[in-house]
GROMACS .gro file of C-alpha atoms in nm:
model
  298
    1PRO     CA    1   9.163   3.133   5.018
    2SER     CA    2   8.914   3.307   5.219
    3LYS     CA    3   9.005   3.339   5.583
    4ARG     CA    4   8.740   3.197   5.850
    5PRO     CA    5   8.526   3.479   5.946
    6PHE     CA    6   8.586   3.649   6.336
    7HIS     CA    7   8.258   3.524   6.459
    8LYS     CA    8   8.292   3.183   6.344
    9SER     CA    9   8.668   3.185   6.495
   10LEU     CA   10   8.508   3.328   6.814
   11LEU     CA   11   8.263   3.082   6.843
   12PHE     CA   12   8.498   2.780   6.781
   13SER     CA   13   8.739   2.916   7.013
   14THR     CA   14   8.536   2.969   7.332
   15GLY     CA   15   8.327   2.612   7.245
   16TRP     CA   16   8.645   2.422   7.260
   17LEU     CA   17   8.782   2.622   7.572
   18SER     CA   18   8.448   2.581   7.769
   19TYR     CA   19   8.527   2.258   7.793
   20SER     CA   20   8.856   2.289   8.001
   21ILE     CA   21   8.605   2.433   8.243
   22PHE     CA   22   8.372   2.168   8.234
   23PHE     CA   23   8.648   1.902   8.262
   24ASN     CA   24   8.833   2.028   8.540
   25ILE     CA   25   8.521   2.078   8.741
   26LEU     CA   26   8.457   1.732   8.712
   27ASN     CA   27   8.791   1.584   8.717
   28THR     CA   28   8.968   1.808   8.964
   29ILE     CA   29   8.722   1.907   9.199
   30VAL     CA   30   8.423   1.668   9.199
   31TYR     CA   31   8.655   1.325   9.173
   32SER     CA   32   8.982   1.424   9.277
   33THR     CA   33   8.905   1.617   9.604
   34LEU     CA   34   8.519   1.525   9.701
   35TYR     CA   35   8.489   1.211   9.572
   36PRO     CA   36   8.773   1.032   9.788
   37ASN     CA   37   8.601   1.188  10.103
   38LEU     CA   38   8.222   1.069   9.968
   39LEU     CA   39   8.397   0.718   9.974
   40LYS     CA   40   8.542   0.753  10.312
   41ASN     CA   41   8.235   0.835  10.437
   42LEU     CA   42   8.077   0.529  10.343
   43THR     CA   43   8.278   0.286  10.511
   44GLU     CA   44   8.434   0.263  10.850
   45SER     CA   45   8.738   0.058  10.752
   46THR     CA   46   9.001   0.247  10.639
   47ALA     CA   47   9.139  -0.079  10.508
   48SER     CA   48   8.845  -0.083  10.263
   49PHE     CA   49   8.872   0.234  10.198
   50SER     CA   50   9.219   0.172  10.048
   51VAL     CA   51   9.127  -0.150   9.855
   52GLY     CA   52   8.837   0.037   9.665
   53PHE     CA   53   9.043   0.331   9.563
   54SER     CA   54   9.318   0.119   9.432
   55ILE     CA   55   9.065  -0.085   9.264
   56ILE     CA   56   8.890   0.234   9.059
   57ASN     CA   57   9.245   0.362   8.977
   58THR     CA   58   9.358   0.021   8.833
   59CYS     CA   59   9.017  -0.045   8.619
   60THR     CA   60   8.988   0.305   8.476
   61THR     CA   61   9.401   0.314   8.355
   62LEU     CA   62   9.358  -0.054   8.220
   63LEU     CA   63   9.058   0.057   8.056
   64SER     CA   64   9.194   0.382   7.894
   65ALA     CA   65   9.544   0.199   7.807
   66ILE     CA   66   9.349  -0.085   7.599
   67LEU     CA   67   9.021   0.110   7.448
   68LEU     CA   68   9.140   0.460   7.405
   69PRO     CA   69   9.344   0.392   7.102
   70LEU     CA   70   9.066   0.206   6.940
   71LEU     CA   71   8.839   0.460   7.009
   72GLY     CA   72   9.027   0.731   6.903
   73SER     CA   73   9.096   0.562   6.586
   74LEU     CA   74   8.734   0.485   6.530
   75THR     CA   75   8.615   0.878   6.583
   76ASP     CA   76   8.882   0.980   6.306
   77GLN     CA   77   8.824   0.715   6.059
   78LEU     CA   78   8.419   0.789   6.097
   79ARG     CA   79   8.500   1.151   6.128
   80VAL     CA   80   8.250   1.174   6.451
   81ILE     CA   81   8.492   1.359   6.682
   82LYS     CA   82   8.268   1.672   6.785
   83LEU     CA   83   7.973   1.404   6.824
   84SER     CA   84   8.196   1.191   7.045
   85LEU     CA   85   8.320   1.478   7.249
   86VAL     CA   86   7.945   1.591   7.343
   87ALA     CA   87   7.823   1.217   7.393
   88THR     CA   88   8.122   1.121   7.638
   89SER     CA   89   8.092   1.456   7.802
   90ILE     CA   90   7.740   1.417   7.866
   91LEU     CA   91   7.773   1.048   7.984
   92GLY     CA   92   8.035   1.143   8.209
   93TRP     CA   93   7.801   1.408   8.337
   94ILE     CA   94   7.511   1.194   8.401
   95VAL     CA   95   7.703   0.930   8.565
   96THR     CA   96   7.802   1.158   8.834
   97LEU     CA   97   7.436   1.316   8.901
   98ILE     CA   98   7.344   0.900   8.912
   99LEU     CA   99   7.633   0.842   9.161
  100ILE     CA  100   7.457   1.106   9.406
  101VAL     CA  101   7.099   1.058   9.346
  102ALA     CA  102   7.130   0.675   9.362
  103LEU     CA  103   7.334   0.706   9.707
  104ILE     CA  104   7.017   0.827   9.856
  105PRO     CA  105   6.785   0.497   9.836
  106LEU     CA  106   7.148   0.313   9.928
  107LYS     CA  107   7.182   0.550  10.230
  108ILE     CA  108   6.857   0.437  10.362
  109LEU     CA  109   6.906   0.054  10.304
  110ASP     CA  110   7.262   0.104  10.481
  111ILE     CA  111   7.404  -0.156  10.345
  112GLU     CA  112   7.760  -0.097  10.311
  113TRP     CA  113   7.921  -0.297  10.044
  114ILE     CA  114   7.646  -0.242   9.771
  115SER     CA  115   7.680   0.123   9.832
  116MET     CA  116   8.086   0.077   9.793
  117VAL     CA  117   8.045  -0.130   9.476
  118PHE     CA  118   7.788   0.095   9.350
  119THR     CA  119   8.014   0.432   9.421
  120GLU     CA  120   8.317   0.256   9.247
  121LEU     CA  121   8.164   0.169   8.944
  122MET     CA  122   7.983   0.503   8.857
  123TYR     CA  123   8.352   0.649   8.943
  124ILE     CA  124   8.522   0.441   8.642
  125LEU     CA  125   8.244   0.492   8.424
  126ALA     CA  126   8.251   0.866   8.465
  127MET     CA  127   8.645   0.874   8.449
  128PHE     CA  128   8.668   0.673   8.144
  129PHE     CA  129   8.407   0.862   7.971
  130LEU     CA  130   8.569   1.167   8.074
  131ARG     CA  131   8.892   1.059   7.930
  132ILE     CA  132   8.742   0.988   7.611
  133SER     CA  133   8.607   1.346   7.586
  134VAL     CA  134   8.944   1.479   7.671
  135MET     CA  135   9.095   1.282   7.348
  136ASN     CA  136   8.841   1.402   7.158
  137ASN     CA  137   8.876   1.781   7.267
  138ASN     CA  138   9.281   1.754   7.200
  139ALA     CA  139   9.213   1.614   6.840
  140LEU     CA  140   8.999   1.884   6.805
  141LEU     CA  141   9.281   2.164   6.824
  142PRO     CA  142   9.439   2.143   6.482
  143CYS     CA  143   9.065   2.267   6.359
  144PHE     CA  144   9.251   2.645   6.461
  145PRO     CA  145   9.511   2.795   6.260
  146PHE     CA  146   9.867   2.700   6.367
  147LYS     CA  147   9.951   3.035   6.542
  148SER     CA  148   9.635   3.017   6.757
  149ARG     CA  149   9.717   2.669   6.900
  150SER     CA  150   9.960   2.711   7.124
  151ILE     CA  151   9.763   3.060   7.303
  152LEU     CA  152   9.452   2.807   7.293
  153SER     CA  153   9.596   2.571   7.463
  154ILE     CA  154   9.776   2.791   7.722
  155LEU     CA  155   9.395   2.946   7.812
  156GLY     CA  156   9.267   2.656   7.856
  157ASN     CA  157   9.517   2.529   8.104
  158CYS     CA  158   9.502   2.876   8.287
  159LEU     CA  159   9.105   2.857   8.306
  160GLY     CA  160   9.132   2.515   8.419
  161PHE     CA  161   9.383   2.600   8.715
  162SER     CA  162   9.174   2.913   8.776
  163VAL     CA  163   8.837   2.764   8.798
  164ASN     CA  164   9.046   2.466   9.007
  165LEU     CA  165   9.162   2.741   9.275
  166VAL     CA  166   8.813   2.922   9.305
  167GLY     CA  167   8.627   2.588   9.352
  168LEU     CA  168   8.876   2.438   9.625
  169ALA     CA  169   8.885   2.803   9.799
  170LEU     CA  170   8.536   2.811   9.815
  171ILE     CA  171   8.530   2.435   9.985
  172ARG     CA  172   8.772   2.529  10.216
  173LEU     CA  173   8.665   2.822  10.325
  174PHE     CA  174   8.288   2.750  10.365
  175PRO     CA  175   8.236   2.790  10.698
  176GLN     CA  176   8.198   2.496  10.944
  177GLU     CA  177   7.852   2.569  11.137
  178TRP     CA  178   7.702   2.578  10.777
  179LYS     CA  179   7.885   2.232  10.657
  180ASP     CA  180   7.700   2.095  10.991
  181LYS     CA  181   7.407   2.203  10.896
  182MET     CA  182   7.448   2.053  10.543
  183SER     CA  183   7.586   1.710  10.666
  184GLY     CA  184   7.298   1.442  10.658
  185ALA     CA  185   7.018   1.724  10.672
  186ILE     CA  186   6.840   1.636  10.342
  187PHE     CA  187   6.814   1.247  10.228
  188GLY     CA  188   7.127   1.203  10.445
  189ILE     CA  189   7.378   1.314  10.203
  190SER     CA  190   7.692   1.416  10.345
  191VAL     CA  191   7.845   1.791  10.275
  192GLU     CA  192   8.060   1.634   9.989
  193GLY     CA  193   7.780   1.474   9.843
  194TRP     CA  194   7.635   1.852   9.834
  195TRP     CA  195   7.922   1.987   9.694
  196ILE     CA  196   7.932   1.737   9.407
  197VAL     CA  197   7.587   1.799   9.315
  198ILE     CA  198   7.627   2.195   9.304
  199PHE     CA  199   7.979   2.157   9.114
  200THR     CA  200   7.825   1.880   8.871
  201VAL     CA  201   7.517   2.121   8.781
  202ILE     CA  202   7.786   2.453   8.718
  203ALA     CA  203   7.994   2.180   8.485
  204GLY     CA  204   7.672   2.086   8.274
  205VAL     CA  205   7.559   2.461   8.254
  206ILE     CA  206   7.938   2.544   8.143
  207GLY     CA  207   7.942   2.238   7.917
  208LEU     CA  208   7.658   2.343   7.696
  209TRP     CA  209   7.876   2.591   7.519
  210MET     CA  210   8.106   2.309   7.410
  211VAL     CA  211   7.840   2.233   7.126
  212GLN     CA  212   7.993   2.578   6.923
  213SER     CA  213   8.347   2.377   6.924
  214PRO     CA  214   8.472   2.299   6.584
  215SER     CA  215   8.333   1.960   6.393
  216GLY     CA  216   8.651   1.828   6.341
  217ASP     CA  217   8.629   1.873   5.940
  218ASP     CA  218   8.670   2.276   5.999
  219VAL     CA  219   9.022   2.276   5.903
  220PRO     CA  220   9.152   2.648   5.831
  221ASP     CA  221   9.113   2.743   5.436
  222GLU     CA  222   9.469   2.823   5.422
  223GLU     CA  223   9.613   2.520   5.575
  224THR     CA  224   9.378   2.277   5.358
  225SER     CA  225   9.560   2.460   5.047
  226ALA     CA  226   9.901   2.449   5.227
  227VAL     CA  227   9.828   2.059   5.247
  228ILE     CA  228   9.720   1.989   4.933
  229ALA     CA  229  10.033   2.192   4.777
  230ASN     CA  230  10.282   1.999   4.979
  231SER     CA  231  10.090   1.637   4.937
  232SER     CA  232  10.205   1.697   4.608
  233LEU     CA  233  10.585   1.626   4.664
  234ASP     CA  234  10.585   1.297   4.614
  235ALA     CA  235  10.445   1.341   4.277
  236GLU     CA  236  10.723   1.567   4.185
  237VAL     CA  237  11.017   1.368   4.321
  238PRO     CA  238  11.010   1.009   4.138
  239SER     CA  239  11.137   0.683   4.268
  240LEU     CA  240  11.485   0.554   4.181
  241THR     CA  241  11.298   0.309   3.968
  242GLU     CA  242  11.181   0.550   3.723
  243ASN     CA  243  11.321   0.710   3.426
  244HIS     CA  244  11.571   0.968   3.516
  245GLU     CA  245  11.509   1.215   3.243
  246ASP     CA  246  11.191   1.282   3.428
  247VAL     CA  247  11.337   1.404   3.731
  248PRO     CA  248  11.255   1.756   3.834
  249ALA     CA  249  11.542   2.045   3.879
  250ILE     CA  250  11.637   1.904   4.232
  251ASP     CA  251  11.989   1.791   4.266
  252GLY     CA  252  12.064   1.564   4.567
  253ASP     CA  253  11.911   1.451   4.873
  254GLU     CA  254  12.028   1.785   5.046
  255ASP     CA  255  11.786   1.988   4.782
  256ILE     CA  256  11.490   1.758   4.880
  257GLU     CA  257  11.548   1.821   5.234
  258GLU     CA  258  11.576   2.193   5.211
  259TYR     CA  259  11.258   2.183   4.984
  260ILE     CA  260  11.095   2.006   5.278
  261ARG     CA  261  11.205   2.252   5.512
  262GLU     CA  262  11.094   2.549   5.357
  263SER     CA  263  10.754   2.408   5.301
  264GLU     CA  264  10.706   2.325   5.633
  265GLN     CA  265  10.814   2.651   5.750
  266GLU     CA  266  10.540   2.825   5.465
  267ALA     CA  267  10.271   2.594   5.632
  268PRO     CA  268  10.337   2.450   5.962
  269LEU     CA  269  10.075   2.264   6.056
  270SER     CA  270   9.920   1.910   6.145
  271THR     CA  271   9.954   1.772   5.785
  272THR     CA  272   9.773   1.441   5.907
  273SER     CA  273   9.487   1.577   6.084
  274VAL     CA  274   9.412   1.822   5.767
  275LEU     CA  275   9.438   1.512   5.534
  276ASN     CA  276   9.226   1.292   5.744
  277SER     CA  277   8.958   1.587   5.727
  278LEU     CA  278   8.968   1.610   5.377
  279ALA     CA  279   8.960   1.237   5.337
  280PRO     CA  280   8.644   1.056   5.248
  281ARG     CA  281   8.447   0.938   5.558
  282LYS     CA  282   8.498   0.526   5.621
  283SER     CA  283   8.223   0.311   5.654
  284LEU     CA  284   8.165   0.118   6.030
  285TYR     CA  285   8.343  -0.183   5.931
  286GLU     CA  286   8.623  -0.003   5.738
  287ALA     CA  287   8.683   0.191   6.038
  288ILE     CA  288   8.690  -0.094   6.304
  289LYS     CA  289   8.935  -0.275   6.055
  290LEU     CA  290   9.159   0.004   6.059
  291ALA     CA  291   9.196   0.067   6.398
  292PHE     CA  292   9.268  -0.277   6.500
  293GLN     CA  293   9.525  -0.273   6.233
  294SER     CA  294   9.690   0.024   6.363
  295LEU     CA  295   9.697  -0.081   6.706
  296PHE     CA  296   9.862  -0.422   6.633
  297GLU     CA  297  10.082  -0.241   6.415
  298THR     CA  298  10.182  -0.024   6.702
   0.00000   0.00000   0.00000
């Protein structure tokens, strides 16, 4: 089978890696570092801040635990992994911008509990969308050749770590006099709010390139052929209820296990992902039915 052209592999790889930068900017810099200070500035009560932070962490954890398995199964069955990746990334990004823009009139109204509830709700929505997008991005990794997956995964982690390091250093080393001038100078937004705007815009620009990621159906040709060949193993080894005259020349379980090991060594890949990419797209009803079946079976 023909191999994937180099330019196409490069586009797929850079598109997939660009998500690591996009996600780390929003997850680590915006929501893990800047957001707590933003929330703290909305209330003078330490207890109110602690309760608010506990609520948002509990809600995002519960939503992820309950809904992510269902949504993951749906995107697999409907074969809309890339569409879901792009859509949820955009939604998480938009919610982050809304968080800052909507705080302007709320700051003018100066009603603490409304500002707190709104800010917490935006956090829950943004983090939920981002967790879905992470799931989808990870699901696209089998679209790359087996030998490239570890390299891409390591590169993605390194890129994320580097972006976090540079972003946090920039915030830390920013001159205090500039911070004092920025704080509340425009629309009453704090320094943390302006940093969130800056990093969110940067994340959005970089995130545009993630459209170059593989679609989820772009399984390497050599792996597709290998899986199709290996999937015929069940047909070659009949069940015990069949006529023993039809059994191929495989003596005992040890020979069968050896054959399977050799096949896996020849084509080490995510068989389930490849076969899913070859299977016909499910209808929405079938996908929902299978998603709930797999959830209850688990």
